Tab-separated table of C-alpha atoms in Angstrom:
chain	number	residue	atom	x	y	z
A	1	MET	CA	0.000	0.000	0.000
A	2	THR	CA	1.146	3.465	-0.761
A	3	LYS	CA	1.169	6.284	1.741
A	4	LYS	CA	-1.844	7.789	-0.046
A	5	ASP	CA	-3.746	4.483	0.285
A	6	LEU	CA	-2.892	4.269	3.978
A	7	ILE	CA	-4.077	7.823	4.619
A	8	LYS	CA	-7.330	7.042	2.800
A	9	LYS	CA	-7.781	3.837	4.843
A	10	VAL	CA	-7.141	5.674	8.131
A	11	ALA	CA	-9.705	8.322	7.185
A	12	LEU	CA	-12.260	5.604	6.407
A	13	LEU	CA	-11.582	3.829	9.716
A	14	GLU	CA	-11.850	7.103	11.659
A	15	SER	CA	-15.178	7.800	9.980
A	16	MET	CA	-16.454	4.316	10.797
A	17	ASN	CA	-15.287	4.695	14.403
A	18	ASP	CA	-17.087	8.031	14.738
A	19	HIS	CA	-20.282	6.510	13.343
A	20	LEU	CA	-20.129	3.506	15.682
A	21	MET	CA	-19.411	5.674	18.727
A	22	THR	CA	-22.408	7.849	17.851
A	23	GLU	CA	-24.632	4.760	17.565
A	24	ILE	CA	-23.378	3.308	20.856
A	25	THR	CA	-23.995	6.597	22.636
A	26	TYR	CA	-27.498	6.790	21.154
A	27	VAL	CA	-28.394	3.236	22.218
A	28	ASP	CA	-26.858	3.822	25.667
A	29	ASN	CA	-29.066	6.890	26.127
A	30	LEU	CA	-32.154	4.989	24.940
A	31	MET	CA	-31.487	2.208	27.431
A	32	ARG	CA	-31.219	4.767	30.239
A	33	LEU	CA	-34.543	6.299	29.152
A	34	VAL	CA	-36.325	2.938	29.348
A	35	GLY	CA	-35.043	2.157	32.816
A	36	PHE	CA	-31.557	0.682	32.595
A	37	ALA	CA	-29.835	3.079	34.998
A	38	GLY	CA	-26.340	2.137	33.866
A	39	GLY	CA	-27.175	2.166	30.169
A	40	LEU	CA	-25.536	-0.506	28.054
A	41	GLU	CA	-23.495	-1.820	30.982
A	42	THR	CA	-26.727	-2.626	32.835
A	43	VAL	CA	-28.218	-4.159	29.690
A	44	LYS	CA	-25.181	-6.425	29.304
A	45	LEU	CA	-25.333	-7.509	32.952
A	46	THR	CA	-29.063	-8.194	32.687
A	47	ALA	CA	-28.624	-10.167	29.461
A	48	ARG	CA	-25.847	-12.251	31.039
A	49	GLU	CA	-27.990	-12.961	34.104
A	50	LEU	CA	-30.994	-13.968	31.975
A	51	TYR	CA	-28.766	-16.206	29.882
A	52	GLU	CA	-27.384	-17.944	32.974
A	53	ILE	CA	-30.887	-18.455	34.412
A	54	GLU	CA	-32.126	-19.868	31.117
A	55	LYS	CA	-29.079	-22.117	30.816
A	56	GLU	CA	-29.621	-23.466	34.348
A	57	HIS	CA	-33.318	-23.995	33.617
A	58	PHE	CA	-32.517	-25.817	30.373
A	59	ASN	CA	-29.903	-27.992	32.077
A	60	SER	CA	-32.248	-28.915	34.928
A	61	GLU	CA	-35.011	-29.802	32.443
A	62	ASN	CA	-32.576	-31.978	30.509
A	63	LEU	CA	-31.616	-33.807	33.702
A	64	ILE	CA	-35.281	-34.461	34.465
A	65	ASP	CA	-36.022	-35.508	30.867
A	66	ASN	CA	-33.107	-37.936	30.987
A	67	GLY	CA	-34.427	-39.482	34.201
A	68	GLU	CA	-31.512	-38.274	36.293
A	69	ALA	CA	-32.122	-37.168	39.865
A	70	LEU	CA	-31.556	-33.571	40.914
A	71	THR	CA	-30.108	-32.809	44.308
A	72	ASN	CA	-29.951	-29.511	46.157
A	73	GLU	CA	-26.809	-29.931	48.240
């Protein structure tokens, strides 16, 4: 790549970065407006927690479906 090509590529990447940062900020603000006090950070934590609950629920149903006993030790 020539220097001119590299400068053009950097400009394109900077533009893409600016666009993505604007979108992230917009979504973060929307999440705060609908009740996620910490914005996207709270959304990510909530999504992770829901995923873990669903995974545990799925695993416990699979154990029951397979006839295996569940213990709460």
